[in-house]
mmCIF file with all atom_site columns, C-alpha atoms in Angstrom:
data_model
loop_
_atom_site.group_PDB
_atom_site.id
_atom_site.type_symbol
_atom_site.label_atom_id
_atom_site.label_alt_id
_atom_site.label_comp_id
_atom_site.label_asym_id
_atom_site.label_entity_id
_atom_site.label_seq_id
_atom_site.pdbx_PDB_ins_code
_atom_site.Cartn_x
_atom_site.Cartn_y
_atom_site.Cartn_z
_atom_site.occupancy
_atom_site.B_iso_or_equiv
_atom_site.pdbx_formal_charge
_atom_site.auth_seq_id
_atom_site.auth_comp_id
_atom_site.auth_asym_id
_atom_site.auth_atom_id
_atom_site.pdbx_PDB_model_num
ATOM 1   C CA . UNK A 1 1   ? 3.782   -12.552 -31.566 1.00 65.00 ? 1   UNK A CA 1
ATOM 2   C CA . UNK A 1 2   ? 4.801   -10.725 -34.568 1.00 71.00 ? 2   UNK A CA 1
ATOM 3   C CA . UNK A 1 3   ? 2.480   -9.311  -36.859 1.00 85.00 ? 3   UNK A CA 1
ATOM 4   C CA . UNK A 1 4   ? 3.025   -8.178  -40.914 1.00 93.00 ? 4   UNK A CA 1
ATOM 5   C CA . UNK A 1 5   ? 0.019   -5.506  -42.046 1.00 95.00 ? 5   UNK A CA 1
ATOM 6   C CA . UNK A 1 6   ? -0.681  -5.258  -45.547 1.00 97.00 ? 6   UNK A CA 1
ATOM 7   C CA . UNK A 1 7   ? -2.196  -2.329  -46.882 1.00 96.00 ? 7   UNK A CA 1
ATOM 8   C CA . UNK A 1 8   ? -3.866  -1.983  -49.242 1.00 97.00 ? 8   UNK A CA 1
ATOM 9   C CA . UNK A 1 9   ? -6.155  -4.991  -48.460 1.00 96.00 ? 9   UNK A CA 1
ATOM 10  C CA . UNK A 1 10  ? -7.442  -4.675  -51.950 1.00 97.00 ? 10  UNK A CA 1
ATOM 11  C CA . UNK A 1 11  ? -6.384  -2.660  -55.093 1.00 97.00 ? 11  UNK A CA 1
ATOM 12  C CA . UNK A 1 12  ? -8.695  -1.751  -58.243 1.00 97.00 ? 12  UNK A CA 1
ATOM 13  C CA . UNK A 1 13  ? -6.681  -0.020  -61.034 1.00 97.00 ? 13  UNK A CA 1
ATOM 14  C CA . UNK A 1 14  ? -6.159  0.624   -64.988 1.00 97.00 ? 14  UNK A CA 1
ATOM 15  C CA . UNK A 1 15  ? -3.644  -0.502  -67.181 1.00 97.00 ? 15  UNK A CA 1
ATOM 16  C CA . UNK A 1 16  ? -0.697  2.066   -67.021 1.00 97.00 ? 16  UNK A CA 1
ATOM 17  C CA . UNK A 1 17  ? -1.384  2.809   -63.499 1.00 97.00 ? 17  UNK A CA 1
ATOM 18  C CA . UNK A 1 18  ? 1.581   2.955   -60.891 1.00 97.00 ? 18  UNK A CA 1
ATOM 19  C CA . UNK A 1 19  ? 0.813   1.568   -57.608 1.00 97.00 ? 19  UNK A CA 1
ATOM 20  C CA . UNK A 1 20  ? 2.719   0.415   -54.499 1.00 98.00 ? 20  UNK A CA 1
ATOM 21  C CA . UNK A 1 21  ? 1.678   -1.821  -51.315 1.00 98.00 ? 21  UNK A CA 1
ATOM 22  C CA . UNK A 1 22  ? 2.661   -2.023  -48.071 1.00 97.00 ? 22  UNK A CA 1
ATOM 23  C CA . UNK A 1 23  ? 4.189   -4.353  -45.867 1.00 97.00 ? 23  UNK A CA 1
ATOM 24  C CA . UNK A 1 24  ? 4.400   -2.965  -41.877 1.00 96.00 ? 24  UNK A CA 1
ATOM 25  C CA . UNK A 1 25  ? 5.531   -4.806  -38.874 1.00 93.00 ? 25  UNK A CA 1
ATOM 26  C CA . UNK A 1 26  ? 6.334   -3.622  -35.097 1.00 90.00 ? 26  UNK A CA 1
ATOM 27  C CA . UNK A 1 27  ? 8.826   -5.825  -34.998 1.00 89.00 ? 27  UNK A CA 1
ATOM 28  C CA . UNK A 1 28  ? 12.034  -6.499  -36.730 1.00 88.00 ? 28  UNK A CA 1
ATOM 29  C CA . UNK A 1 29  ? 12.554  -9.477  -39.495 1.00 88.00 ? 29  UNK A CA 1
ATOM 30  C CA . UNK A 1 30  ? 15.896  -10.732 -40.643 1.00 86.00 ? 30  UNK A CA 1
ATOM 31  C CA . UNK A 1 31  ? 14.411  -10.584 -44.166 1.00 89.00 ? 31  UNK A CA 1
ATOM 32  C CA . UNK A 1 32  ? 11.580  -10.148 -45.930 1.00 93.00 ? 32  UNK A CA 1
ATOM 33  C CA . UNK A 1 33  ? 10.202  -12.261 -48.993 1.00 95.00 ? 33  UNK A CA 1
ATOM 34  C CA . UNK A 1 34  ? 7.283   -10.763 -51.603 1.00 97.00 ? 34  UNK A CA 1
ATOM 35  C CA . UNK A 1 35  ? 5.209   -13.568 -53.464 1.00 97.00 ? 35  UNK A CA 1
ATOM 36  C CA . UNK A 1 36  ? 2.811   -13.036 -55.807 1.00 97.00 ? 36  UNK A CA 1
ATOM 37  C CA . UNK A 1 37  ? -0.354  -16.026 -55.784 1.00 97.00 ? 37  UNK A CA 1
ATOM 38  C CA . UNK A 1 38  ? -2.951  -16.852 -58.297 1.00 95.00 ? 38  UNK A CA 1
ATOM 39  C CA . UNK A 1 39  ? -6.172  -18.121 -57.688 1.00 92.00 ? 39  UNK A CA 1
ATOM 40  C CA . UNK A 1 40  ? -5.747  -22.202 -57.109 1.00 92.00 ? 40  UNK A CA 1
ATOM 41  C CA . UNK A 1 41  ? -1.601  -22.255 -56.820 1.00 95.00 ? 41  UNK A CA 1
ATOM 42  C CA . UNK A 1 42  ? 0.967   -21.563 -54.485 1.00 96.00 ? 42  UNK A CA 1
ATOM 43  C CA . UNK A 1 43  ? 2.636   -18.518 -53.875 1.00 97.00 ? 43  UNK A CA 1
ATOM 44  C CA . UNK A 1 44  ? 5.721   -17.671 -56.292 1.00 96.00 ? 44  UNK A CA 1
ATOM 45  C CA . UNK A 1 45  ? 8.835   -15.892 -54.927 1.00 95.00 ? 45  UNK A CA 1
ATOM 46  C CA . UNK A 1 46  ? 9.358   -12.292 -56.525 1.00 97.00 ? 46  UNK A CA 1
ATOM 47  C CA . UNK A 1 47  ? 12.031  -11.544 -54.222 1.00 96.00 ? 47  UNK A CA 1
ATOM 48  C CA . UNK A 1 48  ? 14.052  -11.720 -51.100 1.00 94.00 ? 48  UNK A CA 1
ATOM 49  C CA . UNK A 1 49  ? 15.097  -8.181  -49.156 1.00 94.00 ? 49  UNK A CA 1
ATOM 50  C CA . UNK A 1 50  ? 17.592  -8.825  -46.489 1.00 91.00 ? 50  UNK A CA 1
ATOM 51  C CA . UNK A 1 51  ? 19.436  -5.814  -45.644 1.00 93.00 ? 51  UNK A CA 1
ATOM 52  C CA . UNK A 1 52  ? 17.827  -2.497  -43.791 1.00 94.00 ? 52  UNK A CA 1
ATOM 53  C CA . UNK A 1 53  ? 17.331  0.125   -46.454 1.00 95.00 ? 53  UNK A CA 1
ATOM 54  C CA . UNK A 1 54  ? 17.922  -2.246  -49.620 1.00 96.00 ? 54  UNK A CA 1
ATOM 55  C CA . UNK A 1 55  ? 16.358  -1.510  -53.037 1.00 97.00 ? 55  UNK A CA 1
ATOM 56  C CA . UNK A 1 56  ? 15.934  -4.429  -55.419 1.00 97.00 ? 56  UNK A CA 1
ATOM 57  C CA . UNK A 1 57  ? 14.512  -3.835  -58.778 1.00 97.00 ? 57  UNK A CA 1
ATOM 58  C CA . UNK A 1 58  ? 12.640  -6.681  -61.165 1.00 95.00 ? 58  UNK A CA 1
ATOM 59  C CA . UNK A 1 59  ? 11.719  -5.215  -64.540 1.00 96.00 ? 59  UNK A CA 1
ATOM 60  C CA . UNK A 1 60  ? 8.816   -2.792  -63.276 1.00 97.00 ? 60  UNK A CA 1
ATOM 61  C CA . UNK A 1 61  ? 8.459   -4.016  -59.597 1.00 97.00 ? 61  UNK A CA 1
ATOM 62  C CA . UNK A 1 62  ? 10.770  -1.904  -57.115 1.00 98.00 ? 62  UNK A CA 1
ATOM 63  C CA . UNK A 1 63  ? 11.168  -3.559  -53.715 1.00 98.00 ? 63  UNK A CA 1
ATOM 64  C CA . UNK A 1 64  ? 12.168  -1.570  -50.587 1.00 97.00 ? 64  UNK A CA 1
ATOM 65  C CA . UNK A 1 65  ? 13.162  -2.880  -47.296 1.00 96.00 ? 65  UNK A CA 1
ATOM 66  C CA . UNK A 1 66  ? 12.981  -0.165  -44.513 1.00 96.00 ? 66  UNK A CA 1
ATOM 67  C CA . UNK A 1 67  ? 16.249  1.230   -42.607 1.00 95.00 ? 67  UNK A CA 1
ATOM 68  C CA . UNK A 1 68  ? 14.983  -0.929  -39.250 1.00 94.00 ? 68  UNK A CA 1
ATOM 69  C CA . UNK A 1 69  ? 13.741  -4.017  -40.990 1.00 92.00 ? 69  UNK A CA 1
ATOM 70  C CA . UNK A 1 70  ? 9.839   -3.600  -40.236 1.00 93.00 ? 70  UNK A CA 1
ATOM 71  C CA . UNK A 1 71  ? 8.628   -2.842  -42.935 1.00 95.00 ? 71  UNK A CA 1
ATOM 72  C CA . UNK A 1 72  ? 8.905   -3.108  -46.791 1.00 97.00 ? 72  UNK A CA 1
ATOM 73  C CA . UNK A 1 73  ? 6.952   -1.682  -50.104 1.00 97.00 ? 73  UNK A CA 1
ATOM 74  C CA . UNK A 1 74  ? 6.703   -3.264  -53.353 1.00 98.00 ? 74  UNK A CA 1
ATOM 75  C CA . UNK A 1 75  ? 5.998   -0.228  -56.353 1.00 98.00 ? 75  UNK A CA 1
ATOM 76  C CA . UNK A 1 76  ? 4.610   -1.610  -59.805 1.00 98.00 ? 76  UNK A CA 1
ATOM 77  C CA . UNK A 1 77  ? 5.125   1.331   -62.640 1.00 98.00 ? 77  UNK A CA 1
ATOM 78  C CA . UNK A 1 78  ? 2.895   0.982   -65.740 1.00 98.00 ? 78  UNK A CA 1
ATOM 79  C CA . UNK A 1 79  ? 1.065   -1.855  -64.155 1.00 97.00 ? 79  UNK A CA 1
ATOM 80  C CA . UNK A 1 80  ? 0.247   -4.465  -66.831 1.00 97.00 ? 80  UNK A CA 1
ATOM 81  C CA . UNK A 1 81  ? -3.483  -6.992  -66.618 1.00 96.00 ? 81  UNK A CA 1
ATOM 82  C CA . UNK A 1 82  ? -0.733  -9.834  -65.993 1.00 95.00 ? 82  UNK A CA 1
ATOM 83  C CA . UNK A 1 83  ? 0.798   -7.927  -62.828 1.00 97.00 ? 83  UNK A CA 1
ATOM 84  C CA . UNK A 1 84  ? -3.326  -9.302  -61.264 1.00 97.00 ? 84  UNK A CA 1
ATOM 85  C CA . UNK A 1 85  ? -2.573  -11.341 -58.405 1.00 97.00 ? 85  UNK A CA 1
ATOM 86  C CA . UNK A 1 86  ? -2.390  -11.559 -54.601 1.00 97.00 ? 86  UNK A CA 1
ATOM 87  C CA . UNK A 1 87  ? 0.661   -10.297 -53.265 1.00 98.00 ? 87  UNK A CA 1
ATOM 88  C CA . UNK A 1 88  ? 1.719   -11.213 -50.311 1.00 97.00 ? 88  UNK A CA 1
ATOM 89  C CA . UNK A 1 89  ? 4.609   -10.315 -48.216 1.00 97.00 ? 89  UNK A CA 1
ATOM 90  C CA . UNK A 1 90  ? 6.329   -12.718 -45.397 1.00 95.00 ? 90  UNK A CA 1
ATOM 91  C CA . UNK A 1 91  ? 8.964   -12.160 -42.720 1.00 91.00 ? 91  UNK A CA 1
ATOM 92  C CA . UNK A 1 92  ? 11.464  -14.491 -41.046 1.00 82.00 ? 92  UNK A CA 1
ATOM 93  C CA . UNK A 1 93  ? 11.482  -14.365 -37.798 1.00 67.00 ? 93  UNK A CA 1
ATOM 94  C CA . UNK A 1 94  ? 14.193  -12.458 -36.030 1.00 55.00 ? 94  UNK A CA 1
ATOM 95  C CA . UNK A 1 95  ? 16.736  -14.634 -34.550 1.00 51.00 ? 95  UNK A CA 1
ATOM 96  C CA . UNK A 1 96  ? 14.557  -17.411 -34.562 1.00 52.00 ? 96  UNK A CA 1
ATOM 97  C CA . UNK A 1 97  ? 15.645  -20.777 -35.225 1.00 55.00 ? 97  UNK A CA 1
ATOM 98  C CA . UNK A 1 98  ? 12.490  -22.236 -36.709 1.00 64.00 ? 98  UNK A CA 1
ATOM 99  C CA . UNK A 1 99  ? 13.049  -20.197 -39.968 1.00 71.00 ? 99  UNK A CA 1
ATOM 100 C CA . UNK A 1 100 ? 9.093   -20.464 -40.634 1.00 82.00 ? 100 UNK A CA 1
ATOM 101 C CA . UNK A 1 101 ? 7.434   -17.515 -42.589 1.00 89.00 ? 101 UNK A CA 1
ATOM 102 C CA . UNK A 1 102 ? 5.108   -15.547 -40.830 1.00 91.00 ? 102 UNK A CA 1
ATOM 103 C CA . UNK A 1 103 ? 2.764   -13.866 -43.795 1.00 94.00 ? 103 UNK A CA 1
ATOM 104 C CA . UNK A 1 104 ? 0.747   -10.738 -44.374 1.00 94.00 ? 104 UNK A CA 1
ATOM 105 C CA . UNK A 1 105 ? -2.908  -11.304 -45.501 1.00 95.00 ? 105 UNK A CA 1
ATOM 106 C CA . UNK A 1 106 ? -1.747  -10.205 -48.812 1.00 96.00 ? 106 UNK A CA 1
ATOM 107 C CA . UNK A 1 107 ? -2.715  -7.015  -51.460 1.00 97.00 ? 107 UNK A CA 1
ATOM 108 C CA . UNK A 1 108 ? -5.528  -8.066  -53.745 1.00 97.00 ? 108 UNK A CA 1
ATOM 109 C CA . UNK A 1 109 ? -4.989  -6.219  -57.247 1.00 97.00 ? 109 UNK A CA 1
ATOM 110 C CA . UNK A 1 110 ? -6.810  -6.397  -60.067 1.00 97.00 ? 110 UNK A CA 1
ATOM 111 C CA . UNK A 1 111 ? -5.667  -4.479  -62.917 1.00 97.00 ? 111 UNK A CA 1
ATOM 112 C CA . UNK A 1 112 ? -7.992  -3.294  -65.444 1.00 97.00 ? 112 UNK A CA 1
ATOM 113 C CA . UNK A 1 113 ? -7.689  -3.341  -69.541 1.00 95.00 ? 113 UNK A CA 1
ATOM 114 C CA . UNK B 2 1   ? 14.916  -28.222 -60.912 1.00 56.00 ? 1   UNK B CA 1
ATOM 115 C CA . UNK B 2 2   ? 11.376  -29.463 -61.360 1.00 79.00 ? 2   UNK B CA 1
ATOM 116 C CA . UNK B 2 3   ? 10.558  -27.124 -58.181 1.00 94.00 ? 3   UNK B CA 1
ATOM 117 C CA . UNK B 2 4   ? 7.960   -28.676 -55.366 1.00 97.00 ? 4   UNK B CA 1
ATOM 118 C CA . UNK B 2 5   ? 5.399   -30.680 -56.149 1.00 97.00 ? 5   UNK B CA 1
ATOM 119 C CA . UNK B 2 6   ? 2.672   -31.505 -54.461 1.00 98.00 ? 6   UNK B CA 1
ATOM 120 C CA . UNK B 2 7   ? -0.117  -34.782 -54.955 1.00 97.00 ? 7   UNK B CA 1
ATOM 121 C CA . UNK B 2 8   ? -2.899  -34.714 -55.181 1.00 97.00 ? 8   UNK B CA 1
ATOM 122 C CA . UNK B 2 9   ? -3.846  -30.779 -56.336 1.00 97.00 ? 9   UNK B CA 1
ATOM 123 C CA . UNK B 2 10  ? -7.245  -31.228 -54.882 1.00 97.00 ? 10  UNK B CA 1
ATOM 124 C CA . UNK B 2 11  ? -9.422  -33.676 -52.588 1.00 98.00 ? 11  UNK B CA 1
ATOM 125 C CA . UNK B 2 12  ? -12.980 -33.858 -51.807 1.00 98.00 ? 12  UNK B CA 1
ATOM 126 C CA . UNK B 2 13  ? -13.703 -35.904 -48.796 1.00 98.00 ? 13  UNK B CA 1
ATOM 127 C CA . UNK B 2 14  ? -16.574 -36.484 -46.838 1.00 97.00 ? 14  UNK B CA 1
ATOM 128 C CA . UNK B 2 15  ? -16.261 -35.573 -42.583 1.00 97.00 ? 15  UNK B CA 1
ATOM 129 C CA . UNK B 2 16  ? -14.592 -38.207 -40.499 1.00 97.00 ? 16  UNK B CA 1
ATOM 130 C CA . UNK B 2 17  ? -12.547 -39.630 -43.050 1.00 98.00 ? 17  UNK B CA 1
ATOM 131 C CA . UNK B 2 18  ? -8.627  -39.997 -43.409 1.00 98.00 ? 18  UNK B CA 1
ATOM 132 C CA . UNK B 2 19  ? -6.601  -37.794 -46.072 1.00 98.00 ? 19  UNK B CA 1
ATOM 133 C CA . UNK B 2 20  ? -2.725  -37.483 -46.501 1.00 98.00 ? 20  UNK B CA 1
ATOM 134 C CA . UNK B 2 21  ? -1.198  -35.242 -49.123 1.00 98.00 ? 21  UNK B CA 1
ATOM 135 C CA . UNK B 2 22  ? 2.292   -35.451 -50.380 1.00 98.00 ? 22  UNK B CA 1
ATOM 136 C CA . UNK B 2 23  ? 5.138   -32.970 -50.678 1.00 98.00 ? 23  UNK B CA 1
ATOM 137 C CA . UNK B 2 24  ? 8.571   -33.303 -52.892 1.00 97.00 ? 24  UNK B CA 1
ATOM 138 C CA . UNK B 2 25  ? 10.393  -30.988 -51.948 1.00 97.00 ? 25  UNK B CA 1
ATOM 139 C CA . UNK B 2 26  ? 13.471  -29.142 -54.483 1.00 95.00 ? 26  UNK B CA 1
ATOM 140 C CA . UNK B 2 27  ? 15.754  -31.974 -54.386 1.00 92.00 ? 27  UNK B CA 1
ATOM 141 C CA . UNK B 2 28  ? 18.897  -30.497 -52.530 1.00 90.00 ? 28  UNK B CA 1
ATOM 142 C CA . UNK B 2 29  ? 16.545  -28.545 -49.901 1.00 93.00 ? 29  UNK B CA 1
ATOM 143 C CA . UNK B 2 30  ? 16.958  -30.077 -46.450 1.00 92.00 ? 30  UNK B CA 1
ATOM 144 C CA . UNK B 2 31  ? 14.189  -28.100 -44.874 1.00 93.00 ? 31  UNK B CA 1
ATOM 145 C CA . UNK B 2 32  ? 10.836  -29.206 -45.655 1.00 95.00 ? 32  UNK B CA 1
ATOM 146 C CA . UNK B 2 33  ? 8.038   -26.743 -44.587 1.00 95.00 ? 33  UNK B CA 1
ATOM 147 C CA . UNK B 2 34  ? 3.762   -27.167 -43.856 1.00 96.00 ? 34  UNK B CA 1
ATOM 148 C CA . UNK B 2 35  ? 1.417   -24.361 -43.938 1.00 96.00 ? 35  UNK B CA 1
ATOM 149 C CA . UNK B 2 36  ? -1.915  -23.756 -44.462 1.00 97.00 ? 36  UNK B CA 1
ATOM 150 C CA . UNK B 2 37  ? -3.742  -21.387 -46.103 1.00 97.00 ? 37  UNK B CA 1
ATOM 151 C CA . UNK B 2 38  ? -7.804  -20.224 -45.855 1.00 95.00 ? 38  UNK B CA 1
ATOM 152 C CA . UNK B 2 39  ? -9.718  -17.926 -47.855 1.00 91.00 ? 39  UNK B CA 1
ATOM 153 C CA . UNK B 2 40  ? -8.770  -14.399 -47.448 1.00 89.00 ? 40  UNK B CA 1
ATOM 154 C CA . UNK B 2 41  ? -5.853  -15.207 -45.439 1.00 92.00 ? 41  UNK B CA 1
ATOM 155 C CA . UNK B 2 42  ? -2.004  -15.488 -45.818 1.00 94.00 ? 42  UNK B CA 1
ATOM 156 C CA . UNK B 2 43  ? -0.299  -19.008 -45.197 1.00 95.00 ? 43  UNK B CA 1
ATOM 157 C CA . UNK B 2 44  ? -0.029  -20.423 -41.237 1.00 93.00 ? 44  UNK B CA 1
ATOM 158 C CA . UNK B 2 45  ? 2.635   -22.074 -40.126 1.00 91.00 ? 45  UNK B CA 1
ATOM 159 C CA . UNK B 2 46  ? 2.217   -25.473 -39.448 1.00 93.00 ? 46  UNK B CA 1
ATOM 160 C CA . UNK B 2 47  ? 5.421   -27.787 -39.079 1.00 93.00 ? 47  UNK B CA 1
ATOM 161 C CA . UNK B 2 48  ? 8.657   -28.469 -40.551 1.00 92.00 ? 48  UNK B CA 1
ATOM 162 C CA . UNK B 2 49  ? 11.524  -30.639 -40.850 1.00 93.00 ? 49  UNK B CA 1
ATOM 163 C CA . UNK B 2 50  ? 15.300  -30.373 -41.548 1.00 92.00 ? 50  UNK B CA 1
ATOM 164 C CA . UNK B 2 51  ? 16.162  -33.905 -43.023 1.00 92.00 ? 51  UNK B CA 1
ATOM 165 C CA . UNK B 2 52  ? 13.884  -36.243 -41.542 1.00 91.00 ? 52  UNK B CA 1
ATOM 166 C CA . UNK B 2 53  ? 13.929  -34.742 -38.197 1.00 90.00 ? 53  UNK B CA 1
ATOM 167 C CA . UNK B 2 54  ? 10.403  -32.964 -37.297 1.00 89.00 ? 54  UNK B CA 1
ATOM 168 C CA . UNK B 2 55  ? 11.986  -29.696 -35.099 1.00 87.00 ? 55  UNK B CA 1
ATOM 169 C CA . UNK B 2 56  ? 8.516   -27.780 -34.600 1.00 81.00 ? 56  UNK B CA 1
ATOM 170 C CA . UNK B 2 57  ? 5.090   -29.278 -34.664 1.00 80.00 ? 57  UNK B CA 1
ATOM 171 C CA . UNK B 2 58  ? 3.525   -27.288 -31.730 1.00 79.00 ? 58  UNK B CA 1
ATOM 172 C CA . UNK B 2 59  ? 2.043   -25.603 -34.794 1.00 81.00 ? 59  UNK B CA 1
ATOM 173 C CA . UNK B 2 60  ? 0.086   -28.296 -36.039 1.00 84.00 ? 60  UNK B CA 1
ATOM 174 C CA . UNK B 2 61  ? -3.715  -27.753 -35.388 1.00 82.00 ? 61  UNK B CA 1
ATOM 175 C CA . UNK B 2 62  ? -4.380  -30.465 -33.461 1.00 89.00 ? 62  UNK B CA 1
ATOM 176 C CA . UNK B 2 63  ? -3.533  -33.652 -32.453 1.00 92.00 ? 63  UNK B CA 1
ATOM 177 C CA . UNK B 2 64  ? -5.784  -34.950 -35.777 1.00 96.00 ? 64  UNK B CA 1
ATOM 178 C CA . UNK B 2 65  ? -2.599  -33.699 -37.542 1.00 96.00 ? 65  UNK B CA 1
ATOM 179 C CA . UNK B 2 66  ? 0.648   -35.498 -38.342 1.00 96.00 ? 66  UNK B CA 1
ATOM 180 C CA . UNK B 2 67  ? 3.541   -35.232 -40.829 1.00 96.00 ? 67  UNK B CA 1
ATOM 181 C CA . UNK B 2 68  ? 6.364   -37.575 -41.621 1.00 96.00 ? 68  UNK B CA 1
ATOM 182 C CA . UNK B 2 69  ? 9.886   -37.274 -43.750 1.00 96.00 ? 69  UNK B CA 1
ATOM 183 C CA . UNK B 2 70  ? 10.736  -40.877 -43.258 1.00 90.00 ? 70  UNK B CA 1
ATOM 184 C CA . UNK B 2 71  ? 13.941  -40.483 -45.480 1.00 88.00 ? 71  UNK B CA 1
ATOM 185 C CA . UNK B 2 72  ? 14.264  -36.906 -45.838 1.00 86.00 ? 72  UNK B CA 1
ATOM 186 C CA . UNK B 2 73  ? 13.246  -36.276 -49.188 1.00 92.00 ? 73  UNK B CA 1
ATOM 187 C CA . UNK B 2 74  ? 9.263   -36.338 -49.378 1.00 96.00 ? 74  UNK B CA 1
ATOM 188 C CA . UNK B 2 75  ? 7.276   -35.825 -46.954 1.00 97.00 ? 75  UNK B CA 1
ATOM 189 C CA . UNK B 2 76  ? 3.367   -36.567 -45.939 1.00 98.00 ? 76  UNK B CA 1
ATOM 190 C CA . UNK B 2 77  ? 0.834   -34.472 -43.951 1.00 97.00 ? 77  UNK B CA 1
ATOM 191 C CA . UNK B 2 78  ? -1.833  -36.484 -42.685 1.00 97.00 ? 78  UNK B CA 1
ATOM 192 C CA . UNK B 2 79  ? -5.513  -35.309 -41.317 1.00 97.00 ? 79  UNK B CA 1
ATOM 193 C CA . UNK B 2 80  ? -7.523  -37.722 -39.647 1.00 97.00 ? 80  UNK B CA 1
ATOM 194 C CA . UNK B 2 81  ? -11.193 -37.841 -38.876 1.00 97.00 ? 81  UNK B CA 1
ATOM 195 C CA . UNK B 2 82  ? -11.723 -34.464 -40.988 1.00 97.00 ? 82  UNK B CA 1
ATOM 196 C CA . UNK B 2 83  ? -14.114 -31.552 -40.065 1.00 97.00 ? 83  UNK B CA 1
ATOM 197 C CA . UNK B 2 84  ? -15.332 -29.189 -42.378 1.00 96.00 ? 84  UNK B CA 1
ATOM 198 C CA . UNK B 2 85  ? -13.071 -26.467 -40.617 1.00 95.00 ? 85  UNK B CA 1
ATOM 199 C CA . UNK B 2 86  ? -10.320 -28.351 -42.389 1.00 97.00 ? 86  UNK B CA 1
ATOM 200 C CA . UNK B 2 87  ? -11.281 -27.283 -45.608 1.00 97.00 ? 87  UNK B CA 1
ATOM 201 C CA . UNK B 2 88  ? -8.311  -25.067 -47.113 1.00 97.00 ? 88  UNK B CA 1
ATOM 202 C CA . UNK B 2 89  ? -5.020  -24.903 -49.485 1.00 98.00 ? 89  UNK B CA 1
ATOM 203 C CA . UNK B 2 90  ? -2.295  -26.992 -47.841 1.00 98.00 ? 90  UNK B CA 1
ATOM 204 C CA . UNK B 2 91  ? 1.353   -25.451 -48.665 1.00 98.00 ? 91  UNK B CA 1
ATOM 205 C CA . UNK B 2 92  ? 4.419   -26.964 -49.034 1.00 98.00 ? 92  UNK B CA 1
ATOM 206 C CA . UNK B 2 93  ? 7.785   -25.312 -49.341 1.00 97.00 ? 93  UNK B CA 1
ATOM 207 C CA . UNK B 2 94  ? 11.420  -26.200 -48.922 1.00 95.00 ? 94  UNK B CA 1
ATOM 208 C CA . UNK B 2 95  ? 14.940  -24.161 -48.721 1.00 93.00 ? 95  UNK B CA 1
ATOM 209 C CA . UNK B 2 96  ? 18.195  -24.941 -47.708 1.00 90.00 ? 96  UNK B CA 1
ATOM 210 C CA . UNK B 2 97  ? 19.478  -24.652 -44.317 1.00 84.00 ? 97  UNK B CA 1
ATOM 211 C CA . UNK B 2 98  ? 19.618  -20.693 -42.537 1.00 77.00 ? 98  UNK B CA 1
ATOM 212 C CA . UNK B 2 99  ? 18.352  -20.019 -46.310 1.00 80.00 ? 99  UNK B CA 1
ATOM 213 C CA . UNK B 2 100 ? 15.811  -17.142 -46.101 1.00 81.00 ? 100 UNK B CA 1
ATOM 214 C CA . UNK B 2 101 ? 13.874  -18.083 -48.968 1.00 89.00 ? 101 UNK B CA 1
ATOM 215 C CA . UNK B 2 102 ? 11.235  -20.707 -49.479 1.00 93.00 ? 102 UNK B CA 1
ATOM 216 C CA . UNK B 2 103 ? 9.833   -22.170 -52.689 1.00 95.00 ? 103 UNK B CA 1
ATOM 217 C CA . UNK B 2 104 ? 6.476   -23.383 -52.470 1.00 97.00 ? 104 UNK B CA 1
ATOM 218 C CA . UNK B 2 105 ? 4.378   -25.783 -54.257 1.00 97.00 ? 105 UNK B CA 1
ATOM 219 C CA . UNK B 2 106 ? 1.273   -25.155 -56.263 1.00 97.00 ? 106 UNK B CA 1
ATOM 220 C CA . UNK B 2 107 ? -0.931  -26.578 -53.105 1.00 97.00 ? 107 UNK B CA 1
ATOM 221 C CA . UNK B 2 108 ? -3.585  -29.184 -52.143 1.00 98.00 ? 108 UNK B CA 1
ATOM 222 C CA . UNK B 2 109 ? -6.637  -28.050 -52.046 1.00 98.00 ? 109 UNK B CA 1
ATOM 223 C CA . UNK B 2 110 ? -8.527  -29.857 -49.466 1.00 98.00 ? 110 UNK B CA 1
ATOM 224 C CA . UNK B 2 111 ? -12.657 -29.650 -49.046 1.00 98.00 ? 111 UNK B CA 1
ATOM 225 C CA . UNK B 2 112 ? -14.280 -31.451 -46.393 1.00 98.00 ? 112 UNK B CA 1
ATOM 226 C CA . UNK B 2 113 ? -18.429 -32.160 -47.478 1.00 96.00 ? 113 UNK B CA 1
#
C-alpha cells in the first residue's frame, strides 16, 4: 500500500517567516500534486510535479520533487496571513491504471499577523 | 470554464435515510472521481468513471454506496440507509484521460444525525 507522510502536522508561525513542509513516501510516484484547502471547501490545486529533481516556483511558493520521485517539499517565503490553510500532497499511483490520488493527512498552517 | 460543481453543498439527514449527491465535472474532462474526507484526514478515493464506464468501485466503503454517470457527463453518488459514520465531506474531482492532475469541486458536507 502506498502511503504519503506529511510533516509537520501543524505549523503556527508569524507573518513574514519562512517555512518548509514535507511529503515523504517509501513508494515511487509518477507525479505529485500539492493542494491547499480551506475549511468547508474542496482542495485547490497549487502545482503538479512530474520529473525527479524538478523545482517549480509559484510566486512565494517553491515546490521540489525528489530525485527518486518518493518525496516532495513546499517552501513558502515571507508567509502571509492569506497562506493559512491545510496543505495536502497527493501522489498518482506509479504505473497504475486507476489514476486515483493517494493523499497525505496534510499540514495545517496558521500564519498570525 | 466553470470548474467542478457539486450539489448540495450541505446535507443534514437522519440515520437510515438515503441521500444522493451530484457532481458536474469540467466539461471536456473524461474522468470523474469521488473521494471522501473525514476530519483530520486527507481525501480517500472511493470510485471513478471514464466517460460512462465505472472502472473502479472496489474502494466504495460498503454496498450501501453506489455511483452512476449515465451519460458520461454529471455523476451521482448515493448512500442508502445512512449511518452516523457516513458523516464526512464528499468530494468530486475530474481530469482528462492520462492526465495526473485532478481538479476538485467544493464538496458536499454530509451530517447524519
